[in-house]
XYZ file of N, CA and C in Angstrom:
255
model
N 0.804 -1.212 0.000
C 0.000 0.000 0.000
C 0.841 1.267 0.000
N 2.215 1.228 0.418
C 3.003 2.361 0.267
C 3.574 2.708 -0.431
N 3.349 1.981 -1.746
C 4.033 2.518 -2.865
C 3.806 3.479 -4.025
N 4.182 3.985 -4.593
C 3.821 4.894 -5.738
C 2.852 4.529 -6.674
N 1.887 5.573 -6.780
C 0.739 4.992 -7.493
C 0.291 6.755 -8.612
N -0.204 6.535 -9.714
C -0.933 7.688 -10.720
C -1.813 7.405 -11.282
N -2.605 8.150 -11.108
C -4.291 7.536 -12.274
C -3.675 8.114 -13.699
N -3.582 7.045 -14.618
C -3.194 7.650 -15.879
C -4.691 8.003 -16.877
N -4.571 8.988 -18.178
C -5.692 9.753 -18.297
C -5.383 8.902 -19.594
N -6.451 7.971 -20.363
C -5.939 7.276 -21.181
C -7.815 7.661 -21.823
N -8.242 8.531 -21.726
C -10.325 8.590 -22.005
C -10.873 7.985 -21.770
N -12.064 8.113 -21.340
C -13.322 7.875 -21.018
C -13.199 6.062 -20.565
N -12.727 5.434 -21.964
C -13.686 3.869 -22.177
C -12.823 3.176 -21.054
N -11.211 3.837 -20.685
C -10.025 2.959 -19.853
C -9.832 3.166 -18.410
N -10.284 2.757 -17.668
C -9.588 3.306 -15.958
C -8.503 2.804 -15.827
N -7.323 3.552 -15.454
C -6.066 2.982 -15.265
C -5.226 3.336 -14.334
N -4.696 2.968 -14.318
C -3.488 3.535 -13.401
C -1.905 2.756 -12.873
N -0.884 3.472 -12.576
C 0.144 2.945 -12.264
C 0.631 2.842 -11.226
N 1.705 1.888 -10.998
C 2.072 1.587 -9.224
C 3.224 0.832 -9.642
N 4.112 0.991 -8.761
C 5.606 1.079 -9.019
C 6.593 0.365 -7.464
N 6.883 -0.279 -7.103
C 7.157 -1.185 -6.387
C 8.574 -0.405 -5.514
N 8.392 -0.363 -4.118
C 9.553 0.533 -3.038
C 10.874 0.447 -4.004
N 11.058 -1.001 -4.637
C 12.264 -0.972 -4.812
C 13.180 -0.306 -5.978
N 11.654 0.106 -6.459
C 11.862 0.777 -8.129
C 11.859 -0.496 -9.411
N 12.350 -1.708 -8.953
C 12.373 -2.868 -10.083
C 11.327 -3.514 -10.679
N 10.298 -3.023 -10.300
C 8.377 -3.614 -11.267
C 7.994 -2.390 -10.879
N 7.428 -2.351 -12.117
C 5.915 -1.458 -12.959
C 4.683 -2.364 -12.961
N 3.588 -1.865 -12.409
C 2.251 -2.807 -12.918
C 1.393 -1.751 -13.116
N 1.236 -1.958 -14.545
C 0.120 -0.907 -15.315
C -1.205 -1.442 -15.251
N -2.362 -1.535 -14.535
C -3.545 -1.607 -14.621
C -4.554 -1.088 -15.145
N -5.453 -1.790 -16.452
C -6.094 -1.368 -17.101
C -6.981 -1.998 -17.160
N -8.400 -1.442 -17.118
C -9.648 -1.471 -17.068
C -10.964 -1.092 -18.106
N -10.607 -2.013 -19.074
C -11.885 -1.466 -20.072
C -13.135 -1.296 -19.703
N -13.901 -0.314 -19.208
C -15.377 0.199 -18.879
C -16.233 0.014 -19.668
N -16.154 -0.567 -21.204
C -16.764 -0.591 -21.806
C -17.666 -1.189 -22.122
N -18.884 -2.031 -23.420
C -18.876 -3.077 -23.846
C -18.478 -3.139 -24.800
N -17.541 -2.602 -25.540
C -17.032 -2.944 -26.572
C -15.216 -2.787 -26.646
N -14.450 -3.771 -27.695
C -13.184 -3.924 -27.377
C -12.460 -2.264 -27.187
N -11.690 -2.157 -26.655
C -10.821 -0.991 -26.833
C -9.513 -1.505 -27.328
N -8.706 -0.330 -27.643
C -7.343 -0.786 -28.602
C -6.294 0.101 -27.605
N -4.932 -0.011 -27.479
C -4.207 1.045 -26.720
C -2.555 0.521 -27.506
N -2.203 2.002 -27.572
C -0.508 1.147 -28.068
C -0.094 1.191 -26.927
N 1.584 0.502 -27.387
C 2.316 0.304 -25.992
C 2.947 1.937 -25.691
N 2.920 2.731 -26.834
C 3.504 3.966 -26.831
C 2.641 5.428 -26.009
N 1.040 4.560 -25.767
C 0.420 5.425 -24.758
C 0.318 4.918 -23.645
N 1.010 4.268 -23.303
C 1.541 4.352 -21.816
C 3.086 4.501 -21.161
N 3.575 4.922 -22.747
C 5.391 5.440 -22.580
C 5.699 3.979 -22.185
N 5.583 2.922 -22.785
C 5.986 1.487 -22.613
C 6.978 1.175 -24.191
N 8.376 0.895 -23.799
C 9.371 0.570 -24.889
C 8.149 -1.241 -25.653
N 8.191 -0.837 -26.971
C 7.656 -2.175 -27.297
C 8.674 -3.042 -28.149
N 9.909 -3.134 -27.452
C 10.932 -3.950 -27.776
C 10.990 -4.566 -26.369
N 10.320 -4.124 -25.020
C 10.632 -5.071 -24.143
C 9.621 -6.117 -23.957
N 9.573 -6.892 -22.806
C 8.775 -7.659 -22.382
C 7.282 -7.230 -21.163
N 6.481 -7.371 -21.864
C 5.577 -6.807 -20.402
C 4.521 -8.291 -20.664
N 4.003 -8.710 -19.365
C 3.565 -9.734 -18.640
C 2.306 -8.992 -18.130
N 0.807 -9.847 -18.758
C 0.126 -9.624 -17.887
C -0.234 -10.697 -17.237
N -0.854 -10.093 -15.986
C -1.066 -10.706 -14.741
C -1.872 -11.623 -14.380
N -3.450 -11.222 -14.692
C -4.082 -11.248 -15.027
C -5.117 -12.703 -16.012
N -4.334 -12.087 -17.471
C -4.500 -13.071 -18.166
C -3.096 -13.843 -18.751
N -2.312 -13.725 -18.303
C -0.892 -14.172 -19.139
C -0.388 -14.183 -19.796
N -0.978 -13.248 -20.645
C -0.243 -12.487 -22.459
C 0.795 -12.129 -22.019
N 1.530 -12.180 -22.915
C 2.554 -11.313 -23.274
C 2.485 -10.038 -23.886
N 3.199 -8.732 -23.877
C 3.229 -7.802 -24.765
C 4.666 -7.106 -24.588
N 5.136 -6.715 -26.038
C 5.953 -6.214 -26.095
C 6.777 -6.847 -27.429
N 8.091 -6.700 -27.484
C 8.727 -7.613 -28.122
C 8.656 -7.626 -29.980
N 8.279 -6.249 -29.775
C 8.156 -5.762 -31.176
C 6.436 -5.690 -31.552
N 5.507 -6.252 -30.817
C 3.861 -5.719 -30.852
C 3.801 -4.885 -29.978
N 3.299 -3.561 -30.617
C 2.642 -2.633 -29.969
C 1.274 -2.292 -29.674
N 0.387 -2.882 -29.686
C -0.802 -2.935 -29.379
C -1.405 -4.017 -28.518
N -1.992 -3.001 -27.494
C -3.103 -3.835 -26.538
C -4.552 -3.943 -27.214
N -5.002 -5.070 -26.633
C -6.418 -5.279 -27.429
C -6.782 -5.916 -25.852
N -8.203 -4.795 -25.181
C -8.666 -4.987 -23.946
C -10.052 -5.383 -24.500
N -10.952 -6.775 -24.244
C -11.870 -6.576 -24.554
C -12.894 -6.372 -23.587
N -14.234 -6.018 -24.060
C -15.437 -5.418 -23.076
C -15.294 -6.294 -21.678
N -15.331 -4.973 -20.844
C -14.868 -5.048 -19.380
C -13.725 -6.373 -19.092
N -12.588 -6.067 -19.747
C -11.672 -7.045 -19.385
C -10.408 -6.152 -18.849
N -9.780 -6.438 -17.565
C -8.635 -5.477 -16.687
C -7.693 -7.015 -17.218
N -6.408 -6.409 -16.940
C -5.071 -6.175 -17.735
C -4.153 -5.424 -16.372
N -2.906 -6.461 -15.783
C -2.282 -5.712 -15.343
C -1.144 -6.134 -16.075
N -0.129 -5.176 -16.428
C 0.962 -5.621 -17.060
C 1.726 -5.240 -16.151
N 3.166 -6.087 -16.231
C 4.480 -6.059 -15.732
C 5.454 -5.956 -16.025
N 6.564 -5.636 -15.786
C 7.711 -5.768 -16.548
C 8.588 -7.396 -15.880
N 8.488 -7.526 -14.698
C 9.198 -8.677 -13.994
C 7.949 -9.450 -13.544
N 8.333 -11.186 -13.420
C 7.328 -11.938 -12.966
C 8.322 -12.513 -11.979
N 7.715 -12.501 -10.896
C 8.136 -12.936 -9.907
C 7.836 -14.362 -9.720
């Protein structure tokens, strides 16, 4: 609970936000499609390199690694990571 956290402003259809671990070594981007219908997000609107690896949590995709696009579908949350513990 004491760690760094930002509601990121990504419009209307996404609730999101970030949180960042005491030690500085994981990112977990949480995303929340509000919608009923799919939403789309690159990796470049959330300032995410898409040559690395990000892990979601969640559902266990992968992203990164040269795909830049998230595909969230109606009301489906998404936490991505950079490290899996």
């Amino acid at each position: 609970p004491n760690v760094t956290q930002y509601t990121l402003q990504l419009g209307d259809s996404i609730f999101s936000f970030w949180r960042q671990s005491l030690k500085r070594d994981q990112s977990i981007f949480c995303l929340n499609n509000v919608t009923n219908r799919p939403q789309q997000l690159l990796m470049s609107d959330l300032n995410l390199i898409d040559n690395e690896s990000w892990f979601d949590l969640i559902g266990e995709n992968s992203y990164g690694n040269g795909s830049n696009e998230i595909v969230l579908e109606p009301y489906q949350s998404a936490w991505l990571t950079n490290c899996r513990y």
